PDB file of C-alpha atoms in Angstrom:
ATOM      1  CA  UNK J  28     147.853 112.303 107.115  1.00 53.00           C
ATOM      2  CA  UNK J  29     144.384 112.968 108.381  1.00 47.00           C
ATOM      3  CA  UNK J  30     143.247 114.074 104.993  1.00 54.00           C
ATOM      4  CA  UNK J  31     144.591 111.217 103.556  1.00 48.00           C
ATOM      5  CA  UNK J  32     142.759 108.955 106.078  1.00 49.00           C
ATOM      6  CA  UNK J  33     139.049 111.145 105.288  1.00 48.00           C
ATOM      7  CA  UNK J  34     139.622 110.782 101.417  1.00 40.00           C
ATOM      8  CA  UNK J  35     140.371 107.270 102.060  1.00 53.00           C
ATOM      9  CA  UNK J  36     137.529 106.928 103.886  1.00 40.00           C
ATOM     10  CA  UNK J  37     135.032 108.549 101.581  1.00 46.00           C
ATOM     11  CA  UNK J  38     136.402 106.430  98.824  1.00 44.00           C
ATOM     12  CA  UNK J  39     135.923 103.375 100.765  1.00 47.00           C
ATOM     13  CA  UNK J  40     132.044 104.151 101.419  1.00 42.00           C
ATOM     14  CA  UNK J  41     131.535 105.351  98.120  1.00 44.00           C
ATOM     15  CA  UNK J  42     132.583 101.862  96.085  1.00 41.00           C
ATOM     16  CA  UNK J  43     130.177 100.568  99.014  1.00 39.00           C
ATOM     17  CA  UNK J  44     127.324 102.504  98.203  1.00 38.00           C
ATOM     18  CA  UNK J  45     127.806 101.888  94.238  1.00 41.00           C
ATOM     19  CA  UNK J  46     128.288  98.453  94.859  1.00 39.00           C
ATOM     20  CA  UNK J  47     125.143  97.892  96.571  1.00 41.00           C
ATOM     21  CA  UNK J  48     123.167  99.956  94.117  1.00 43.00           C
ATOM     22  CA  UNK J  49     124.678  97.678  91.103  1.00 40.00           C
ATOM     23  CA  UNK J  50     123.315  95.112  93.134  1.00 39.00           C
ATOM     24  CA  UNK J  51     120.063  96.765  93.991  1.00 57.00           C
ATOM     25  CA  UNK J  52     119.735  97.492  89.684  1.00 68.00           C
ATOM     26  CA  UNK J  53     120.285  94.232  89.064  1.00 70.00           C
ATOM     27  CA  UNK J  54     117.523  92.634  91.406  1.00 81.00           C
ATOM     28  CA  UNK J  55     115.013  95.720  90.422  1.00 85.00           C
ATOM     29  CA  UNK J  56     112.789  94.374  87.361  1.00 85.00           C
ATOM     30  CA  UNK J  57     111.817  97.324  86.315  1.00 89.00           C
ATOM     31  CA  UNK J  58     115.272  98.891  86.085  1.00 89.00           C
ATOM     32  CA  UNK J  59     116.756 100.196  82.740  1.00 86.00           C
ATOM     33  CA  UNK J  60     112.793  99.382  81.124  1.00 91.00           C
ATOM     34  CA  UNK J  61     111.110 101.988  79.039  1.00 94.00           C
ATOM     35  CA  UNK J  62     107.308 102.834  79.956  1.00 95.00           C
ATOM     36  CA  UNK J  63     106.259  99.990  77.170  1.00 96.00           C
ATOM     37  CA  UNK J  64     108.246  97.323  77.974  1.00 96.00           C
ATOM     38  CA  UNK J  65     106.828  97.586  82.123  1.00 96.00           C
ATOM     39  CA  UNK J  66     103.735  97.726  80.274  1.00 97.00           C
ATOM     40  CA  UNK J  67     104.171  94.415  78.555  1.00 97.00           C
ATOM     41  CA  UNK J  68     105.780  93.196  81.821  1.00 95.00           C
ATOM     42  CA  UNK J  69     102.397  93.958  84.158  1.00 96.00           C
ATOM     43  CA  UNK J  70     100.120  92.017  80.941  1.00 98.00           C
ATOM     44  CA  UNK J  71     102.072  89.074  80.835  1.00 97.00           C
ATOM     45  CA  UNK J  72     101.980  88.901  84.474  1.00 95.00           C
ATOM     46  CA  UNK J  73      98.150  89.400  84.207  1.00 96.00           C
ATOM     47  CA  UNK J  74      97.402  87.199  81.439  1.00 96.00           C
ATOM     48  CA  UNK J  75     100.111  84.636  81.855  1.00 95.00           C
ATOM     49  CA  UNK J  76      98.675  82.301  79.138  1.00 94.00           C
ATOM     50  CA  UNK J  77      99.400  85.310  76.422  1.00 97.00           C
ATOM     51  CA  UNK J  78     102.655  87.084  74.439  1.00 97.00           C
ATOM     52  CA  UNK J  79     101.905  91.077  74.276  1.00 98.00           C
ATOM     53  CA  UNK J  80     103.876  93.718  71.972  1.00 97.00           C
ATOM     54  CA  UNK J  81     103.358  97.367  71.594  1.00 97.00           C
ATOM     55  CA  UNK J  82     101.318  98.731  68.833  1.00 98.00           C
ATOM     56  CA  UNK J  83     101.481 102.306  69.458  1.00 97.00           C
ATOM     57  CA  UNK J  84     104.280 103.641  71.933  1.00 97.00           C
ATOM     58  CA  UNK J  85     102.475 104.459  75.369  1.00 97.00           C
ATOM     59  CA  UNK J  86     101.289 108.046  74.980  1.00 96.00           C
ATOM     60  CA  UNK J  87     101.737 110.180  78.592  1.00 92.00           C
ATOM     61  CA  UNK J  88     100.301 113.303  77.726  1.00 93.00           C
ATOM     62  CA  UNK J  89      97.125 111.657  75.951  1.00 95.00           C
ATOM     63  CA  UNK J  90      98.001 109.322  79.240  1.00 95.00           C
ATOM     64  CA  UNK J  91      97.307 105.646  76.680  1.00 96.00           C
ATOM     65  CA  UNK J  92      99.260 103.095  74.380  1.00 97.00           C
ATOM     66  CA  UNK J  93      97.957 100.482  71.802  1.00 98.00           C
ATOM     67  CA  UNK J  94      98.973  96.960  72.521  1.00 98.00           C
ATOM     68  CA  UNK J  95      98.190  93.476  70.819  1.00 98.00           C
ATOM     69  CA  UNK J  96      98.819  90.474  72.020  1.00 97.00           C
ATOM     70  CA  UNK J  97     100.083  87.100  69.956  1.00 97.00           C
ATOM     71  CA  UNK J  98      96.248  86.793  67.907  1.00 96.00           C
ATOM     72  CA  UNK J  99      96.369  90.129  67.046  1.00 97.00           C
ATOM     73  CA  UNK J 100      93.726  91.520  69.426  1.00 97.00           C
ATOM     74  CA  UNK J 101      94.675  95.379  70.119  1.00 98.00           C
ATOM     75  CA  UNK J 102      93.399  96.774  72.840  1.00 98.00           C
ATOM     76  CA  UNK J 103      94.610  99.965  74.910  1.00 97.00           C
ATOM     77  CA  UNK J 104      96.883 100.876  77.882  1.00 97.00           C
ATOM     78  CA  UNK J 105      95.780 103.700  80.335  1.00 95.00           C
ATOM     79  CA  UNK J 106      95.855 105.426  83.428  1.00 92.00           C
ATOM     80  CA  UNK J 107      99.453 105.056  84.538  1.00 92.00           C
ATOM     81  CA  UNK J 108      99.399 104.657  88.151  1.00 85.00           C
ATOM     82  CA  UNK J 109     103.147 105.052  88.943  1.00 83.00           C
ATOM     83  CA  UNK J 110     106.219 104.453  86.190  1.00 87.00           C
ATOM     84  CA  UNK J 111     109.233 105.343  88.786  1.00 86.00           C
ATOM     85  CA  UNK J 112     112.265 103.225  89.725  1.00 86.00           C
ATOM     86  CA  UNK J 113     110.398 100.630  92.305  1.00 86.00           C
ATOM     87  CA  UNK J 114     106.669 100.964  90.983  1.00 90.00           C
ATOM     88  CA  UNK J 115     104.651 100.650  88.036  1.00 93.00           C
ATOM     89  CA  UNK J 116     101.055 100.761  87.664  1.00 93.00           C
ATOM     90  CA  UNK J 117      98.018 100.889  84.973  1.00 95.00           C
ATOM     91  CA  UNK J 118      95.024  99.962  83.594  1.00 95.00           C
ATOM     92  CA  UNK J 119      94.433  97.481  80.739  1.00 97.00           C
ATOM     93  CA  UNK J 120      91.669  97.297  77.984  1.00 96.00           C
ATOM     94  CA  UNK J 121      92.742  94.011  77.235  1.00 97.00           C
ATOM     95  CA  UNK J 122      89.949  91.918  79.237  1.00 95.00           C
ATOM     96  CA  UNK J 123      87.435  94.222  78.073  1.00 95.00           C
ATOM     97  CA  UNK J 124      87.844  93.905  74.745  1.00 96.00           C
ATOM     98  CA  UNK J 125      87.745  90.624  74.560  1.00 95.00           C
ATOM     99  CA  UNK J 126      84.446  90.654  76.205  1.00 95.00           C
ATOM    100  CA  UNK J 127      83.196  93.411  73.874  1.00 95.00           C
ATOM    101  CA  UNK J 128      83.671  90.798  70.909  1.00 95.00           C
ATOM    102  CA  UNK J 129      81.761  88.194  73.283  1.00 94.00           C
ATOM    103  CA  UNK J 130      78.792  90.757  73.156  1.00 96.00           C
ATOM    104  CA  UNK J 131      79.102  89.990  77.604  1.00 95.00           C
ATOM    105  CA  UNK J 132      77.532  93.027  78.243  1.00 95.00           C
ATOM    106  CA  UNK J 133      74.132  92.706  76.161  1.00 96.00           C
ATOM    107  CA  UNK J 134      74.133  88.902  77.194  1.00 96.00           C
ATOM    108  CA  UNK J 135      74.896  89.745  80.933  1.00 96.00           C
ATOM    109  CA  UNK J 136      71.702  92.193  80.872  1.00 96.00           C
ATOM    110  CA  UNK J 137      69.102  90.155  79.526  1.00 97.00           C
ATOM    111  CA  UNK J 138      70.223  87.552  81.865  1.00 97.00           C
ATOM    112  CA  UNK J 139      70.244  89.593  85.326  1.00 97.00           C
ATOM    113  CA  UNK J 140      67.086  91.988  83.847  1.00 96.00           C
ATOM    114  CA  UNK J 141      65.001  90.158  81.956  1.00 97.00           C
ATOM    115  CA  UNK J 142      65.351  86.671  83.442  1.00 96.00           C
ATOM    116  CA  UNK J 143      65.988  87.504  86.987  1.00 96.00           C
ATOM    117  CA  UNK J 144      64.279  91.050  87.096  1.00 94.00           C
ATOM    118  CA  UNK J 145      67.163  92.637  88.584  1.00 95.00           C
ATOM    119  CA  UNK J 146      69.438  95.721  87.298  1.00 95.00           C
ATOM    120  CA  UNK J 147      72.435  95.482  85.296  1.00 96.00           C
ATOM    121  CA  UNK J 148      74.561  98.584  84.996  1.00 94.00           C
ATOM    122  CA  UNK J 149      78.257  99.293  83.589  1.00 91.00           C
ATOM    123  CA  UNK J 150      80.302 102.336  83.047  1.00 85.00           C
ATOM    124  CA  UNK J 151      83.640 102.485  82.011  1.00 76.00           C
ATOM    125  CA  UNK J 152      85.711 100.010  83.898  1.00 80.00           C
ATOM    126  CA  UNK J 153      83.151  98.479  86.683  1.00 87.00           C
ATOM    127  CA  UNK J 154      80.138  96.093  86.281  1.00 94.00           C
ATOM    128  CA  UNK J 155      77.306  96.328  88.773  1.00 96.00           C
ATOM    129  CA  UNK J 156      74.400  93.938  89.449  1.00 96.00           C
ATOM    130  CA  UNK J 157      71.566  96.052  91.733  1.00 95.00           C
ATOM    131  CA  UNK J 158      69.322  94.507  94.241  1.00 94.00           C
ATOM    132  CA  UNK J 159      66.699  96.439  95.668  1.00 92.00           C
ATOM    133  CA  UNK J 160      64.455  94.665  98.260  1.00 90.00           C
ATOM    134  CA  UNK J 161      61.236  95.642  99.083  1.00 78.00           C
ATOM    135  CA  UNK J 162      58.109  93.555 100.420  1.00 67.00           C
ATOM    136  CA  UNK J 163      56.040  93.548  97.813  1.00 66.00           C
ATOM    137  CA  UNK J 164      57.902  93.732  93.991  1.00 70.00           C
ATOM    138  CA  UNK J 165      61.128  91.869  95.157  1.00 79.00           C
ATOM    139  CA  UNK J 166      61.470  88.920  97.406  1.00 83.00           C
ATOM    140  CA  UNK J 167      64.607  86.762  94.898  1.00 92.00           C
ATOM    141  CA  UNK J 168      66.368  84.495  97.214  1.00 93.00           C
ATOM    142  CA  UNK J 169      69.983  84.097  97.912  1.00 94.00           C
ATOM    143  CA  UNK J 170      69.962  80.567  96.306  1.00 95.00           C
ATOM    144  CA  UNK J 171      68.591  82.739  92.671  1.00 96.00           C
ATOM    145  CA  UNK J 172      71.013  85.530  93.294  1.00 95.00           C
ATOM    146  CA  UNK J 173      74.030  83.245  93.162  1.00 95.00           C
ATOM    147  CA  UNK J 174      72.878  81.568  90.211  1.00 95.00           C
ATOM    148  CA  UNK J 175      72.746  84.641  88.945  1.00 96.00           C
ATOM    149  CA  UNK J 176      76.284  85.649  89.518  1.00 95.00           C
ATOM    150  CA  UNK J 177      77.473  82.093  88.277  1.00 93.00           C
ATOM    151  CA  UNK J 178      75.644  82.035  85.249  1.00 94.00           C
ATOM    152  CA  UNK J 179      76.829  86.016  84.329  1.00 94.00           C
ATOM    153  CA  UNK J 180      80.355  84.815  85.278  1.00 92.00           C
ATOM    154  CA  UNK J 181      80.678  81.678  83.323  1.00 90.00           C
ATOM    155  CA  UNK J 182      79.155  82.939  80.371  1.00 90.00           C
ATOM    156  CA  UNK J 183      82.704  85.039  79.767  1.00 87.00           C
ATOM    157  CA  UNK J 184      85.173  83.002  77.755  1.00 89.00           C
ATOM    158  CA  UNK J 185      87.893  85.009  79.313  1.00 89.00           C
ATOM    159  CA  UNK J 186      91.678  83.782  79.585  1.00 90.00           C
ATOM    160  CA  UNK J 187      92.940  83.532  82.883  1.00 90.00           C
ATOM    161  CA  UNK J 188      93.445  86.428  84.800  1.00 92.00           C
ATOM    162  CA  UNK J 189      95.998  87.131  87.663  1.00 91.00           C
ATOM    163  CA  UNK J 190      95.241  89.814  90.017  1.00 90.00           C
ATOM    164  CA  UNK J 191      97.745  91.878  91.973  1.00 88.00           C
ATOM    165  CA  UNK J 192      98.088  90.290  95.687  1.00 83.00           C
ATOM    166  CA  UNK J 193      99.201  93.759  96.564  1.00 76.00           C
ATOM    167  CA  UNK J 194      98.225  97.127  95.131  1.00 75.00           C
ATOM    168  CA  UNK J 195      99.992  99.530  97.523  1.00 75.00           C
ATOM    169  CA  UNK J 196     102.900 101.008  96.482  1.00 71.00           C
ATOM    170  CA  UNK J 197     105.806 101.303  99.498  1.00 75.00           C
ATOM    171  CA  UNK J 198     109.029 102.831  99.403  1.00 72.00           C
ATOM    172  CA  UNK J 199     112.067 100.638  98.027  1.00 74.00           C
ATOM    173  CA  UNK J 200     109.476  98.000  97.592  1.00 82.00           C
ATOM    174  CA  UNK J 201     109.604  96.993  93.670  1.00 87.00           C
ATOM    175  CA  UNK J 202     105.915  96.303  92.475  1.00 87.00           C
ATOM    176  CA  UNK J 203     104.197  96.652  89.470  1.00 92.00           C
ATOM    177  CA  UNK J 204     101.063  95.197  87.701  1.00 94.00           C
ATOM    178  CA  UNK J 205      98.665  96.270  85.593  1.00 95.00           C
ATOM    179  CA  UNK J 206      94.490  95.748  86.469  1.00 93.00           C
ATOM    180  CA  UNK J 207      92.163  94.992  83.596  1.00 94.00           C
ATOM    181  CA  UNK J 208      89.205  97.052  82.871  1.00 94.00           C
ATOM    182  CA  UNK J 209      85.674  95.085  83.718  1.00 92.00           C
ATOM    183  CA  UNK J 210      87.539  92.550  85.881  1.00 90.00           C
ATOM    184  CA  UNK J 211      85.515  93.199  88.427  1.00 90.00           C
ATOM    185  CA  UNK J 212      81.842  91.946  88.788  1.00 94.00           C
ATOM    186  CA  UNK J 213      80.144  93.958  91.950  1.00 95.00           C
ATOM    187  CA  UNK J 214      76.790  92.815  93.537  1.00 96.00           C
ATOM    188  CA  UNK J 215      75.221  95.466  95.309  1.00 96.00           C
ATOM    189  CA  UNK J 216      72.028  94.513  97.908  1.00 94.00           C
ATOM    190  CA  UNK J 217      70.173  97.586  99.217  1.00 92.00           C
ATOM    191  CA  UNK J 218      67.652  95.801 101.984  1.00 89.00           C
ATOM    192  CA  UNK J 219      66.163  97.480 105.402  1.00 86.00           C
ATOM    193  CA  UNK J 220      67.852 100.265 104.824  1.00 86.00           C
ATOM    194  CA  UNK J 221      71.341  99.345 104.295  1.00 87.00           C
ATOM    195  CA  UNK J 222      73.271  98.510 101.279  1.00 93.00           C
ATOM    196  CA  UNK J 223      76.088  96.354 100.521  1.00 94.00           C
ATOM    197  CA  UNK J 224      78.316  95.234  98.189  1.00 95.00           C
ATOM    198  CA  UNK J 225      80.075  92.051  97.440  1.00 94.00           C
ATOM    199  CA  UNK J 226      82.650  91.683  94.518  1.00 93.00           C
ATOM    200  CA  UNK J 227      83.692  89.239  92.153  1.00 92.00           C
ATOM    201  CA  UNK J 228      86.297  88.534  89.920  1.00 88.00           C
ATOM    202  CA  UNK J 229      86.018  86.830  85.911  1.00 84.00           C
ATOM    203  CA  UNK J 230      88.312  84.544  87.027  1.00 75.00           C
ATOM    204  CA  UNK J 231      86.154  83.530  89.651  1.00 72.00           C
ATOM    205  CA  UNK J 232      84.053  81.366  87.185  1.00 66.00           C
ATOM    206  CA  UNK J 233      85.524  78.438  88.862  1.00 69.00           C
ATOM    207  CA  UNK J 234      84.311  78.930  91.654  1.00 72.00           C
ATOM    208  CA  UNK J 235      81.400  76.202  92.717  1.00 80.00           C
ATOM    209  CA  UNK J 236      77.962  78.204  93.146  1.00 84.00           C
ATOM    210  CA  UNK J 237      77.799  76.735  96.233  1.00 87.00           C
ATOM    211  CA  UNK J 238      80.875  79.044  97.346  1.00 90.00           C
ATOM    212  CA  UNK J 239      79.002  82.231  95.868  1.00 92.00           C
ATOM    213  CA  UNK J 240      75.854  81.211  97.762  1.00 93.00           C
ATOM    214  CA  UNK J 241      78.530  81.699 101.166  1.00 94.00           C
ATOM    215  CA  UNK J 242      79.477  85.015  99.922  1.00 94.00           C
ATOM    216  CA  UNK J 243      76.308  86.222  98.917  1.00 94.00           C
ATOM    217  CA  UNK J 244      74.358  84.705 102.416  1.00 94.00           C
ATOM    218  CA  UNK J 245      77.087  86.978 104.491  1.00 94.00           C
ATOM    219  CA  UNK J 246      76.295  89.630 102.413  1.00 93.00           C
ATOM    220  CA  UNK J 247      72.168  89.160 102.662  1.00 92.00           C
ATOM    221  CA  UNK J 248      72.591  88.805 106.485  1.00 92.00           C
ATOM    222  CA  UNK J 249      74.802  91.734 107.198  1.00 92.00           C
ATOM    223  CA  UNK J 250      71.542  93.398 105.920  1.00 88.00           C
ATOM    224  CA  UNK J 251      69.531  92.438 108.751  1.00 83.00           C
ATOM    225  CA  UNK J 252      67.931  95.068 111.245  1.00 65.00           C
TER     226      UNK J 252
END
């Protein structure tokens, strides 16, 4: 009779627990998706104004996929971040390439070198503007620095980009995105000694120049002796 009741028991908590993971399934986006199709989930989440497809199947030992999104623009998928049952993360080309067929990064140059004197770098995925002060060769103001950053930023026609409120990954905490490639305009001042950095997003082209002026003043004075 005992071993009747313990069976019975184990039963009992076993249609519980497969119950609540039907449950669990059905509430988890990501659950019964291939690598591609969380992929296309995290874009259209990014770029909300935009239909994606796959091109070329994502790739995890050359760690990259080719997608294209409704105008035909193809553009690559790397750098998985996580691809488990609650997360998902990468990195999209997407962004970039669109810029690339802007010619941003030769236009972004000549406007932060050649008519603000300042330095312009980028690498693979990050943009950097470079302020050096010094007491003789640089003395731009705060006022020209953020109409700098507003005429570099507005110059993208970019669609609109949504950013991840939360990158961190916690456990049986479903999140996934995906975070373009050159999304990210950093503005690094180097005065008295100390530098700084602010950052800046494409989509922050809306912004008023008068609320990169606040950003860029905090930054300037956390550089005083």
């Amino acid at each position: 009779m005992l071993i009747k009741k313990i069976v019975s028991v184990i039963l009992s908590l076993s249609l519980v627990f497969m119950v609540s993971g039907c449950q669990s399934d059905k509430d988890n986006p990501l659950h019964g998706k291939d690598t591609d199709e969380r992929i296309v989930m995290c874009l259209e989440n990014a770029y909300p104004e935009h239909n994606f497809k796959v091109v070329k199947s994502f790739d995890k030992q050359k760690n990259e996929g080719l997608f294209e999104d409704e105008n035909g623009i193809s553009f690559k998928v790397r750098n998985l971040l996580y691809d488990n049952i609650y997360h998902f993360g990468c990195c999209d080309e997407y962004l970039a390439t669109i810029l690339e067929k802007q010619d941003f990064f030769n236009k972004a140059k000549i406007i932060v070198e050649d008519k603000y004197q300042q330095k312009f770098t980028y690498d693979e995925d990050t943009m950097v503007i470079e302020i050096i002060y010094d007491d003789t060769n640089n003395q731009i103001t705060t006022n020209e620095i953020s109409q700098m950053i507003s005429e570099v930023l507005n110059m993208a026609d970019a669609p609109e980009v949504i950013y991840p409120d939360n990158q961190e990954f916690s456990t049986g905490v479903v999140n996934y995105y995906t975070l373009p490639t050159f999304g990210m305009l950093q503005c690094y001042i180097k005065r008295n000694g100390w530098g700084v950095t602010e950052r800046f997003y494409v989509s922050d082209k809306v912004f008023e120049q008068s609320k990169i002026k606040e950003k860029i003043d905090k930054l300037y004075e956390s550089t005083e002796k």
